Short mmCIF file of C-alpha atoms and ligand atoms in Angstrom, two decimals:
data_model
loop_
_atom_site.label_atom_id
_atom_site.label_comp_id
_atom_site.label_asym_id
_atom_site.label_seq_id
_atom_site.Cartn_x
_atom_site.Cartn_y
_atom_site.Cartn_z
CA MET A 1 27.30 17.95 29.06
CA ALA A 2 25.12 15.04 28.36
CA LYS A 3 22.65 16.25 25.36
CA LYS A 4 19.59 17.27 26.17
CA ALA A 5 17.00 15.00 25.05
CA LYS A 6 14.50 16.94 22.36
CA ASN A 7 11.48 15.55 24.18
CA LEU A 8 8.99 18.76 22.98
CA ALA A 9 7.59 19.75 20.42
CA PHE A 10 5.43 23.04 18.87
CA ALA A 11 2.14 22.16 17.79
CA VAL A 12 -0.18 24.44 15.54
CA ASP A 13 -3.82 23.66 14.12
CA VAL A 14 -4.40 26.09 11.47
CA GLY A 15 -8.28 26.53 11.36
CA GLY A 16 -10.70 28.79 9.24
CA THR A 17 -11.89 29.92 12.70
CA ASN A 18 -9.15 29.31 16.21
CA LEU A 19 -4.88 29.17 15.68
CA ARG A 20 -4.43 26.74 18.36
CA VAL A 21 -0.54 26.58 19.04
CA ALA A 22 0.83 24.84 21.71
CA ILE A 23 3.85 22.79 23.11
CA VAL A 24 3.73 19.31 23.68
CA ASP A 25 5.78 16.91 25.34
CA ASP A 26 6.44 12.98 23.54
CA LYS A 27 3.58 11.74 25.76
CA GLY A 28 1.06 13.89 24.79
CA LYS A 29 0.29 16.33 27.32
CA ILE A 30 0.13 19.52 26.23
CA ILE A 31 2.39 21.93 28.57
CA VAL A 32 1.02 24.67 27.33
CA LYS A 33 -1.58 25.98 24.80
CA ASN A 34 -2.95 29.52 23.43
CA VAL A 35 -6.06 29.97 20.87
CA VAL A 36 -6.53 33.13 18.69
CA LYS A 37 -8.74 33.80 16.07
CA THR A 38 -6.76 32.59 12.32
CA VAL A 39 -5.78 35.59 10.08
CA ARG A 40 -8.12 35.06 7.02
CA LYS A 41 -7.66 38.20 4.88
CA GLY A 42 -4.13 40.34 3.48
CA LYS A 43 -2.53 40.43 0.39
CA SER A 44 -1.13 36.31 -0.06
CA GLY A 45 -1.29 33.49 2.58
CA ASN A 46 1.72 34.44 3.98
CA VAL A 47 -0.14 36.28 6.74
CA VAL A 48 -1.00 33.11 7.96
CA ALA A 49 2.50 32.14 8.50
CA GLU A 50 3.36 35.47 9.87
CA GLN A 51 1.18 34.98 12.29
CA VAL A 52 1.72 31.21 13.25
CA ILE A 53 5.35 32.10 13.65
CA ARG A 54 4.33 35.40 16.00
CA GLU A 55 2.34 32.89 17.91
CA ILE A 56 5.18 30.40 17.82
CA LYS A 57 7.65 33.28 19.81
CA ASN A 58 4.88 34.45 22.11
CA ILE A 59 4.27 30.83 23.60
CA ALA A 60 8.04 30.07 24.44
CA PRO A 61 9.23 33.42 25.28
CA LYS A 62 11.77 30.97 27.54
CA ALA A 63 14.59 30.29 25.49
CA LYS A 64 16.12 27.46 27.83
CA LEU A 65 12.84 25.59 26.21
CA TRP A 66 14.66 25.31 22.63
CA GLU A 67 17.34 23.48 23.78
CA TYR A 68 14.45 20.79 24.28
CA MET A 69 12.38 21.31 20.52
CA LYS A 70 12.56 18.59 18.34
CA GLY A 71 10.50 20.25 15.82
CA ILE A 72 6.96 22.19 14.57
CA GLY A 73 4.54 19.70 13.40
CA VAL A 74 1.44 22.42 11.84
CA SER A 75 -2.37 20.82 10.75
CA ILE A 76 -4.38 23.09 8.34
CA ALA A 77 -7.49 22.09 6.37
CA GLY A 78 -7.04 20.54 3.77
CA PRO A 79 -6.57 20.31 1.04
CA ILE A 80 -2.74 19.86 1.24
CA ASP A 81 0.58 20.05 -0.63
CA LEU A 82 3.28 18.37 0.78
CA LYS A 83 5.37 19.04 -1.86
CA LYS A 84 5.43 22.30 -1.39
CA GLY A 85 4.50 22.33 2.03
CA ARG A 86 1.27 24.44 1.91
CA SER A 87 -2.63 24.39 1.86
CA VAL A 88 -4.68 24.99 -1.48
CA ASN A 89 -7.68 26.85 -0.99
CA PRO A 90 -8.26 26.13 2.66
CA PRO A 91 -11.71 26.41 3.63
CA ASN A 92 -12.81 30.10 5.19
CA MET A 93 -9.72 31.92 4.47
CA ASN A 94 -9.74 33.98 1.17
CA PHE A 95 -6.55 32.13 -0.24
CA LYS A 96 -5.05 30.21 -2.62
CA PHE A 97 -2.30 29.09 -1.33
CA VAL A 98 -0.88 29.41 2.30
CA PRO A 99 2.88 27.92 2.40
CA ILE A 100 3.71 26.81 5.63
CA VAL A 101 6.83 24.34 5.70
CA ALA A 102 9.63 26.81 4.54
CA PRO A 103 8.62 30.41 6.31
CA LEU A 104 8.92 27.84 9.71
CA LYS A 105 12.02 26.48 8.46
CA LYS A 106 13.74 29.61 7.90
CA GLU A 107 12.81 31.59 10.69
CA PHE A 108 13.36 28.84 13.52
CA LYS A 109 15.48 26.27 11.47
CA LEU A 110 13.61 23.19 13.30
CA PRO A 111 12.44 20.40 11.38
CA VAL A 112 8.58 21.55 10.32
CA HIS A 113 6.54 18.91 9.67
CA LEU A 114 2.81 19.35 7.43
CA ILE A 115 -0.36 17.24 7.71
CA ASN A 116 -3.93 17.83 6.41
CA ASP A 117 -6.07 17.97 10.06
CA CYS A 118 -8.26 15.21 9.27
CA ASN A 119 -5.12 13.14 9.29
CA ALA A 120 -3.56 15.09 12.34
CA GLY A 121 -6.76 14.05 14.04
CA VAL A 122 -6.65 10.40 13.46
CA LEU A 123 -2.65 10.57 14.63
CA GLY A 124 -4.07 12.04 17.49
CA GLU A 125 -6.38 9.59 18.34
CA LYS A 126 -3.77 6.80 17.05
CA TYR A 127 -1.43 7.91 19.41
CA PHE A 128 -2.33 10.08 22.15
CA GLY A 129 -5.66 9.46 22.50
CA ALA A 130 -8.11 6.40 24.01
CA GLU A 131 -7.75 4.44 20.86
CA LYS A 132 -4.37 3.22 21.01
CA LYS A 133 -4.47 -0.97 20.89
CA TYR A 134 -6.75 -0.01 17.55
CA ASN A 135 -4.73 -1.20 13.83
CA ASN A 136 -7.52 0.20 11.72
CA LEU A 137 -9.34 2.99 12.79
CA VAL A 138 -10.80 6.25 10.69
CA TYR A 139 -11.50 9.70 12.78
CA ILE A 140 -13.82 11.75 11.25
CA THR A 141 -14.34 15.52 11.71
CA ILE A 142 -17.65 17.16 11.45
CA SER A 143 -17.62 21.07 12.62
CA SER A 144 -17.77 24.13 9.64
CA GLY A 145 -16.68 20.96 7.02
CA ILE A 146 -16.20 17.59 7.25
CA GLY A 147 -13.48 16.13 6.48
CA GLY A 148 -11.37 12.37 7.59
CA GLY A 149 -8.14 10.20 8.41
CA ALA A 150 -7.85 6.71 8.29
CA VAL A 151 -5.36 4.25 9.72
CA VAL A 152 -5.06 1.02 7.37
CA ASN A 153 -2.83 -1.90 9.13
CA ASN A 154 -1.49 0.97 11.30
CA ASN A 155 -0.38 2.81 8.44
CA LEU A 156 -1.85 6.30 7.73
CA LEU A 157 -2.66 6.77 4.20
CA THR A 158 -1.66 9.88 2.91
CA GLY A 159 -2.41 9.46 -0.68
CA LYS A 160 0.06 11.69 -3.72
CA ASP A 161 -0.81 15.24 -2.12
CA GLY A 162 -1.83 14.29 1.43
CA ASN A 163 -5.33 14.81 1.07
CA ALA A 164 -6.56 10.40 1.79
CA ALA A 165 -9.75 10.25 3.26
CA GLU A 166 -11.07 13.21 2.29
CA VAL A 167 -14.63 11.71 3.33
CA GLY A 168 -16.34 14.64 3.45
CA HIS A 169 -16.72 15.08 -0.21
CA MET A 170 -17.89 11.65 -0.83
CA ALA A 171 -21.08 11.48 -2.76
CA VAL A 172 -24.03 10.35 -0.53
CA ASP A 173 -27.10 11.64 -1.72
CA THR A 174 -28.60 12.34 -5.10
CA LYS A 175 -32.61 13.30 -4.06
CA TYR A 176 -31.71 17.03 -2.81
CA ASN A 177 -28.21 16.81 -5.15
CA VAL A 178 -27.39 19.94 -3.13
CA ALA A 179 -24.32 21.39 -4.44
CA CYS A 180 -21.29 21.32 -2.09
CA THR A 181 -19.57 24.04 -0.68
CA CYS A 182 -16.30 23.25 -1.76
CA GLY A 183 -17.69 24.25 -5.61
CA LYS A 184 -16.60 20.85 -7.22
CA GLY A 185 -19.74 18.42 -6.82
CA ARG A 186 -22.99 17.72 -5.77
CA GLY A 187 -24.63 15.78 -2.97
CA HIS A 188 -21.12 15.90 -1.26
CA TRP A 189 -21.61 14.83 2.39
CA GLU A 190 -20.32 17.59 3.90
CA ALA A 191 -23.18 20.03 1.56
CA TYR A 192 -25.48 18.44 4.08
CA ALA A 193 -24.32 17.55 7.48
CA SER A 194 -21.50 19.95 8.50
CA GLY A 195 -22.57 22.50 11.06
CA ASN A 196 -22.26 26.06 8.34
CA ASN A 197 -24.17 23.11 5.72
CA ILE A 198 -26.86 21.16 8.22
CA PRO A 199 -29.13 24.65 8.22
CA LYS A 200 -28.90 24.70 4.60
CA PHE A 201 -30.21 21.46 4.68
CA PHE A 202 -32.15 21.56 6.93
CA ARG A 203 -34.36 24.12 4.69
CA ILE A 204 -34.07 22.42 1.85
CA PHE A 205 -35.41 19.46 3.62
CA ASN A 206 -38.59 21.05 4.58
CA ASP A 207 -39.25 23.51 1.54
CA LEU A 208 -38.80 26.58 4.16
CA GLU A 209 -37.70 30.50 2.87
CA THR A 210 -37.82 31.59 6.38
CA LYS A 211 -33.75 32.46 7.51
CA PHE A 212 -34.87 29.74 10.59
CA PRO A 213 -33.20 28.40 11.75
CA SER A 214 -29.58 30.14 11.87
CA GLY A 215 -27.47 27.69 12.91
CA ALA A 216 -27.06 24.01 13.41
CA LYS A 217 -26.95 24.27 17.08
CA ASP A 218 -30.68 26.04 16.99
CA ILE A 219 -31.54 22.74 15.32
CA PHE A 220 -30.14 20.57 17.84
CA ASP A 221 -32.28 22.42 20.66
CA ALA A 222 -34.92 22.10 18.96
CA ALA A 223 -34.70 18.17 18.18
CA ARG A 224 -34.13 17.88 22.30
CA LYS A 225 -37.10 19.73 23.12
CA LYS A 226 -39.36 17.22 21.01
CA ASP A 227 -39.97 19.80 17.78
CA LYS A 228 -41.78 17.96 15.41
CA ILE A 229 -40.20 19.68 12.45
CA ALA A 230 -36.35 19.40 13.81
CA LEU A 231 -37.40 15.35 14.89
CA LYS A 232 -38.48 14.58 11.43
CA PHE A 233 -35.33 16.64 9.82
CA MET A 234 -33.18 14.38 12.35
CA GLU A 235 -34.15 11.15 10.77
CA GLU A 236 -32.90 12.75 7.36
CA LEU A 237 -29.93 14.02 8.37
CA GLY A 238 -29.27 10.09 10.10
CA ARG A 239 -29.99 9.06 6.68
CA ILE A 240 -27.43 11.27 5.22
CA ASN A 241 -24.94 10.54 8.25
CA GLY A 242 -25.90 6.70 8.18
CA ARG A 243 -24.95 6.78 4.23
CA GLY A 244 -21.54 8.60 4.80
CA LEU A 245 -20.94 6.52 7.50
CA SER A 246 -21.53 3.47 5.53
CA ASN A 247 -18.81 4.72 2.54
CA VAL A 248 -15.93 5.00 5.21
CA ILE A 249 -16.88 1.51 6.93
CA ALA A 250 -16.99 -0.30 3.39
CA ALA A 251 -13.63 1.76 1.90
CA TYR A 252 -11.22 1.16 5.06
CA ASP A 253 -12.56 -1.33 7.26
CA PRO A 254 -12.06 0.01 10.25
CA GLU A 255 -11.85 -1.21 13.66
CA ILE A 256 -13.14 1.77 15.73
CA VAL A 257 -15.05 5.61 13.83
CA VAL A 258 -13.89 8.12 16.06
CA LEU A 259 -16.36 11.20 14.83
CA GLY A 260 -14.47 14.77 16.56
CA GLY A 261 -15.12 18.60 15.22
CA ALA A 262 -17.66 20.89 16.72
CA VAL A 263 -20.96 19.38 15.57
CA ALA A 264 -19.63 15.92 17.21
CA LEU A 265 -18.26 16.62 20.51
CA ASN A 266 -21.61 18.87 21.36
CA ASN A 267 -24.71 16.85 19.85
CA GLY A 268 -22.43 13.36 18.79
CA ASP A 269 -25.59 11.34 20.87
CA LEU A 270 -28.07 12.94 18.78
CA LEU A 271 -25.70 12.39 15.58
CA LEU A 272 -24.99 8.83 16.48
CA LYS A 273 -28.87 8.22 17.24
CA TYR A 274 -30.17 9.12 14.10
CA ALA A 275 -27.47 7.89 12.45
CA LYS A 276 -26.65 4.58 13.27
CA LYS A 277 -30.05 2.94 12.16
CA ASN A 278 -29.27 3.47 8.67
CA ILE A 279 -25.32 2.49 8.59
CA ASP A 280 -25.60 -1.23 6.09
CA LYS A 281 -24.44 -4.09 7.76
CA PHE A 282 -22.97 -4.92 4.42
CA LEU A 283 -19.62 -5.56 7.15
CA LYS A 284 -19.20 -6.33 10.71
CA LEU A 285 -20.12 -2.63 12.32
CA PRO A 286 -17.01 -0.93 14.06
CA LYS A 287 -17.08 1.01 16.85
CA ILE A 288 -18.52 4.78 17.01
CA LYS A 289 -17.53 7.13 19.86
CA ILE A 290 -17.17 10.51 19.66
CA SER A 291 -13.00 11.69 20.44
CA SER A 292 -11.99 11.64 24.29
CA LEU A 293 -9.50 14.19 23.23
CA GLY A 294 -12.03 16.90 22.19
CA GLU A 295 -10.71 20.10 20.28
CA ASN A 296 -6.99 19.16 20.92
CA THR A 297 -6.97 16.17 18.80
CA PRO A 298 -5.31 17.80 15.69
CA LEU A 299 -2.92 19.65 18.00
CA LEU A 300 -1.82 16.13 19.51
CA GLY A 301 -1.39 14.62 15.62
CA ALA A 302 0.73 17.08 14.71
CA SER A 303 3.09 16.62 17.25
CA SER A 304 3.41 12.94 16.60
CA MET A 305 4.33 13.90 13.60
CA VAL A 306 7.26 15.32 15.43
CA PHE A 307 8.03 12.96 17.59
CA GLU A 308 8.03 10.24 14.18
CA LEU A 309 5.54 8.31 15.62
CA SER A 310 4.07 8.43 12.75
CA CYS A 311 4.52 6.05 10.50
CA GLY A 312 3.11 7.71 7.23
ZN1 ZN B 1 -17.20 18.95 -1.95
#
């Protein structure tokens, strides 16, 4: 009997809010997908791997499908420790470590590939997005945090632990000197411009004691309604994003920068309008656009690891 082609992968995207599990084919087609809330509390980070195992079993009830499974790709919010196969102090979760590779391998007897969610993002764009033709691209997610992944000369940059291109923790400001949520520095891009931190920066910028606005969405909505304070803030947020993007361009010399994550997906037009005029022109300006893959980018990138499309 001919050997079955193993052209399917389990793709898992463990976020601080949502856990996405999918079966993806080697062309990047999502055959089935399920989204649940990530377990964020428990006696140890093992509860996350246990949840991933449950969700994989839930999504592949048909035994026959297992014959086509080449492996499991897991994207998780960084930083990660590739050697130990785990996430370290993942944002929005109360765990020091979240072990992934060992428990999944033990349960499913399949190869397991772990990748930082932003590196997964850039691979998703590179292999399955509209950006296949580029050998130099950077993916930046602007969601609850800010992160990045870079493909340079057709190679995924990983760094010693798998966390190259953690661009959210590049310093972009000394004027306000805001302490970053990572707890490890001040003036980091994420401290100003991530979904969780935009409202805080808005209050600092306006010297407001009031709790309004409650979320980043309120500020973007107000700017769309031409609210004067919100528009003034958009200029300043644009200056910060312009600094961040200038750093990214100087570091990686990309042909294209793709923005993903909820803030960019929902308000990318406003973000880009105000950021672009603040980007240094030291290097030729790359194309800068919003992801065509939406929230599926890290899932697809995780599956590309299974199909060994990655040269990283
Ligand atoms: Zn930071």
